[in-house]
Amino acid sequence: MAKSVRRVVTGHDVDGRSTFLIDGPTPHVFSRSKGSAIVHELWETTRTPADNRGNSDAIARGHRLPPPKGGSVFRVIEYPPDSERLAAIAHEEKLPDDGSGRAAATDRNNPRHPGFHKTATIDYAIVLSGEIFAMMDDGEVLLQAGDVLVQRGTNHAWSNRTNEPAVVAFVLIDAEPV
């Protein structure tokens, strides 16, 4: 069962005064199949510098792995233990391309972990709870609650080798491909 992620979003009223626009669990939660990662989409920007005008929900769209060209995305992902997730990944590889960018990013030839993928982004990852291994083509490092990883357009995978979910917050910003 996915944890609820409370999303509080600020904005401006008609007089230009600051106000709270949204306060509640994000309704934008995606999971491809039983045992797969659960993605809580929180916000996105479509350009840099970001446009803070308007009061609509900027993430009211289907799930997409990379941010918009020139933009960013903020999400929280709950990674189940690999004992559940690896079977889900194997199942998902047989599914047709869903248009999220997952199929194009996946490195199906990496023997180290089936979750290897690469996007043209710079990602800031903050482990909120649990622990998870960040895997590169060469090496891996264990990240625990409070640790931060700056992922710079590299081929990588996430491996949860515990029996508890790992929860990681991500900010992905569009970048030039390496």
JSON list of N, CA and C in Angstrom, two decimals, residues 129-158:
[
{"chain": "A", "resi": 129, "resn": "SER", "atom": "N", "xyz": [13.35, 7.77, 3.83]},
{"chain": "A", "resi": 129, "resn": "SER", "atom": "CA", "xyz": [13.27, 6.68, 4.80]},
{"chain": "A", "resi": 129, "resn": "SER", "atom": "C", "xyz": [13.78, 5.40, 4.16]},
{"chain": "A", "resi": 130, "resn": "GLY", "atom": "N", "xyz": [14.22, 4.49, 5.01]},
{"chain": "A", "resi": 130, "resn": "GLY", "atom": "CA", "xyz": [14.75, 3.22, 4.54]},
{"chain": "A", "resi": 130, "resn": "GLY", "atom": "C", "xyz": [16.17, 3.38, 4.04]},
{"chain": "A", "resi": 131, "resn": "GLU", "atom": "N", "xyz": [16.59, 2.40, 3.26]},
{"chain": "A", "resi": 131, "resn": "GLU", "atom": "CA", "xyz": [17.91, 2.45, 2.64]},
{"chain": "A", "resi": 131, "resn": "GLU", "atom": "C", "xyz": [17.83, 1.82, 1.27]},
{"chain": "A", "resi": 132, "resn": "ILE", "atom": "N", "xyz": [18.72, 2.27, 0.38]},
{"chain": "A", "resi": 132, "resn": "ILE", "atom": "CA", "xyz": [18.69, 1.81, -1.00]},
{"chain": "A", "resi": 132, "resn": "ILE", "atom": "C", "xyz": [20.09, 1.95, -1.59]},
{"chain": "A", "resi": 133, "resn": "PHE", "atom": "N", "xyz": [20.44, 1.01, -2.47]},
{"chain": "A", "resi": 133, "resn": "PHE", "atom": "CA", "xyz": [21.72, 1.10, -3.16]},
{"chain": "A", "resi": 133, "resn": "PHE", "atom": "C", "xyz": [21.54, 1.88, -4.45]},
{"chain": "A", "resi": 134, "resn": "ALA", "atom": "N", "xyz": [22.39, 2.86, -4.69]},
{"chain": "A", "resi": 134, "resn": "ALA", "atom": "CA", "xyz": [22.50, 3.53, -5.98]},
{"chain": "A", "resi": 134, "resn": "ALA", "atom": "C", "xyz": [23.58, 2.77, -6.73]},
{"chain": "A", "resi": 135, "resn": "MET", "atom": "N", "xyz": [23.22, 2.24, -7.89]},
{"chain": "A", "resi": 135, "resn": "MET", "atom": "CA", "xyz": [24.15, 1.42, -8.68]},
{"chain": "A", "resi": 135, "resn": "MET", "atom": "C", "xyz": [24.54, 2.17, -9.95]},
{"chain": "A", "resi": 136, "resn": "MET", "atom": "N", "xyz": [25.81, 2.16, -10.26]},
{"chain": "A", "resi": 136, "resn": "MET", "atom": "CA", "xyz": [26.33, 2.70, -11.51]},
{"chain": "A", "resi": 136, "resn": "MET", "atom": "C", "xyz": [26.86, 1.53, -12.33]},
{"chain": "A", "resi": 137, "resn": "ASP", "atom": "N", "xyz": [27.25, 1.77, -13.58]},
{"chain": "A", "resi": 137, "resn": "ASP", "atom": "CA", "xyz": [27.88, 0.73, -14.38]},
{"chain": "A", "resi": 137, "resn": "ASP", "atom": "C", "xyz": [29.09, 0.17, -13.64]},
{"chain": "A", "resi": 138, "resn": "ASP", "atom": "N", "xyz": [29.78, 1.05, -12.93]},
{"chain": "A", "resi": 138, "resn": "ASP", "atom": "CA", "xyz": [30.97, 0.67, -12.17]},
{"chain": "A", "resi": 138, "resn": "ASP", "atom": "C", "xyz": [30.77, 1.09, -10.72]},
{"chain": "A", "resi": 139, "resn": "GLY", "atom": "N", "xyz": [30.36, 0.17, -9.87]},
{"chain": "A", "resi": 139, "resn": "GLY", "atom": "CA", "xyz": [30.24, 0.43, -8.45]},
{"chain": "A", "resi": 139, "resn": "GLY", "atom": "C", "xyz": [28.82, 0.67, -7.98]},
{"chain": "A", "resi": 140, "resn": "GLU", "atom": "N", "xyz": [28.72, 0.77, -6.66]},
{"chain": "A", "resi": 140, "resn": "GLU", "atom": "CA", "xyz": [27.44, 1.04, -6.00]},
{"chain": "A", "resi": 140, "resn": "GLU", "atom": "C", "xyz": [27.72, 1.65, -4.64]},
{"chain": "A", "resi": 141, "resn": "VAL", "atom": "N", "xyz": [26.74, 2.36, -4.11]},
{"chain": "A", "resi": 141, "resn": "VAL", "atom": "CA", "xyz": [26.87, 2.95, -2.78]},
{"chain": "A", "resi": 141, "resn": "VAL", "atom": "C", "xyz": [25.53, 2.82, -2.06]},
{"chain": "A", "resi": 142, "resn": "LEU", "atom": "N", "xyz": [25.60, 2.50, -0.77]},
{"chain": "A", "resi": 142, "resn": "LEU", "atom": "CA", "xyz": [24.40, 2.39, 0.05]},
{"chain": "A", "resi": 142, "resn": "LEU", "atom": "C", "xyz": [24.02, 3.77, 0.55]},
{"chain": "A", "resi": 143, "resn": "LEU", "atom": "N", "xyz": [22.78, 4.16, 0.30]},
{"chain": "A", "resi": 143, "resn": "LEU", "atom": "CA", "xyz": [22.24, 5.44, 0.77]},
{"chain": "A", "resi": 143, "resn": "LEU", "atom": "C", "xyz": [21.20, 5.16, 1.84]},
{"chain": "A", "resi": 144, "resn": "GLN", "atom": "N", "xyz": [21.25, 5.94, 2.92]},
{"chain": "A", "resi": 144, "resn": "GLN", "atom": "CA", "xyz": [20.29, 5.79, 4.02]},
{"chain": "A", "resi": 144, "resn": "GLN", "atom": "C", "xyz": [19.56, 7.11, 4.23]},
{"chain": "A", "resi": 145, "resn": "ALA", "atom": "N", "xyz": [18.51, 7.07, 5.06]},
{"chain": "A", "resi": 145, "resn": "ALA", "atom": "CA", "xyz": [17.69, 8.25, 5.32]},
{"chain": "A", "resi": 145, "resn": "ALA", "atom": "C", "xyz": [18.58, 9.45, 5.63]},
{"chain": "A", "resi": 146, "resn": "GLY", "atom": "N", "xyz": [18.34, 10.55, 4.92]},
{"chain": "A", "resi": 146, "resn": "GLY", "atom": "CA", "xyz": [19.11, 11.77, 5.09]},
{"chain": "A", "resi": 146, "resn": "GLY", "atom": "C", "xyz": [20.22, 11.94, 4.07]},
{"chain": "A", "resi": 147, "resn": "ASP", "atom": "N", "xyz": [20.60, 10.86, 3.38]},
{"chain": "A", "resi": 147, "resn": "ASP", "atom": "CA", "xyz": [21.66, 10.95, 2.36]},
{"chain": "A", "resi": 147, "resn": "ASP", "atom": "C", "xyz": [21.11, 11.56, 1.08]},
{"chain": "A", "resi": 148, "resn": "VAL", "atom": "N", "xyz": [22.01, 12.21, 0.33]},
{"chain": "A", "resi": 148, "resn": "VAL", "atom": "CA", "xyz": [21.66, 12.88, -0.92]},
{"chain": "A", "resi": 148, "resn": "VAL", "atom": "C", "xyz": [22.58, 12.39, -2.03]},
{"chain": "A", "resi": 149, "resn": "LEU", "atom": "N", "xyz": [22.02, 12.14, -3.19]},
{"chain": "A", "resi": 149, "resn": "LEU", "atom": "CA", "xyz": [22.79, 11.75, -4.37]},
{"chain": "A", "resi": 149, "resn": "LEU", "atom": "C", "xyz": [22.52, 12.76, -5.47]},
{"chain": "A", "resi": 150, "resn": "VAL", "atom": "N", "xyz": [23.57, 13.23, -6.13]},
{"chain": "A", "resi": 150, "resn": "VAL", "atom": "CA", "xyz": [23.44, 14.07, -7.32]},
{"chain": "A", "resi": 150, "resn": "VAL", "atom": "C", "xyz": [23.76, 13.15, -8.50]},
{"chain": "A", "resi": 151, "resn": "GLN", "atom": "N", "xyz": [22.77, 12.85, -9.30]},
{"chain": "A", "resi": 151, "resn": "GLN", "atom": "CA", "xyz": [22.88, 11.91, -10.41]},
{"chain": "A", "resi": 151, "resn": "GLN", "atom": "C", "xyz": [22.93, 12.73, -11.70]},
{"chain": "A", "resi": 152, "resn": "ARG", "atom": "N", "xyz": [24.04, 12.67, -12.41]},
{"chain": "A", "resi": 152, "resn": "ARG", "atom": "CA", "xyz": [24.32, 13.56, -13.53]},
{"chain": "A", "resi": 152, "resn": "ARG", "atom": "C", "xyz": [24.23, 12.87, -14.88]},
{"chain": "A", "resi": 153, "resn": "GLY", "atom": "N", "xyz": [23.04, 12.44, -15.26]},
{"chain": "A", "resi": 153, "resn": "GLY", "atom": "CA", "xyz": [22.82, 11.85, -16.57]},
{"chain": "A", "resi": 153, "resn": "GLY", "atom": "C", "xyz": [23.50, 10.51, -16.78]},
{"chain": "A", "resi": 154, "resn": "THR", "atom": "N", "xyz": [23.74, 9.78, -15.68]},
{"chain": "A", "resi": 154, "resn": "THR", "atom": "CA", "xyz": [24.43, 8.50, -15.78]},
{"chain": "A", "resi": 154, "resn": "THR", "atom": "C", "xyz": [23.46, 7.34, -15.87]},
{"chain": "A", "resi": 155, "resn": "ASN", "atom": "N", "xyz": [23.94, 6.24, -16.43]},
{"chain": "A", "resi": 155, "resn": "ASN", "atom": "CA", "xyz": [23.20, 4.99, -16.40]},
{"chain": "A", "resi": 155, "resn": "ASN", "atom": "C", "xyz": [23.21, 4.51, -14.96]},
{"chain": "A", "resi": 156, "resn": "HIS", "atom": "N", "xyz": [22.04, 4.22, -14.40]},
{"chain": "A", "resi": 156, "resn": "HIS", "atom": "CA", "xyz": [21.96, 3.88, -12.99]},
{"chain": "A", "resi": 156, "resn": "HIS", "atom": "C", "xyz": [20.74, 3.01, -12.69]},
{"chain": "A", "resi": 157, "resn": "ALA", "atom": "N", "xyz": [20.76, 2.40, -11.51]},
{"chain": "A", "resi": 157, "resn": "ALA", "atom": "CA", "xyz": [19.63, 1.62, -11.02]},
{"chain": "A", "resi": 157, "resn": "ALA", "atom": "C", "xyz": [19.51, 1.83, -9.52]},
{"chain": "A", "resi": 158, "resn": "TRP", "atom": "N", "xyz": [18.33, 1.51, -8.99]},
{"chain": "A", "resi": 158, "resn": "TRP", "atom": "CA", "xyz": [18.06, 1.59, -7.56]},
{"chain": "A", "resi": 158, "resn": "TRP", "atom": "C", "xyz": [17.74, 0.18, -7.07]}
]
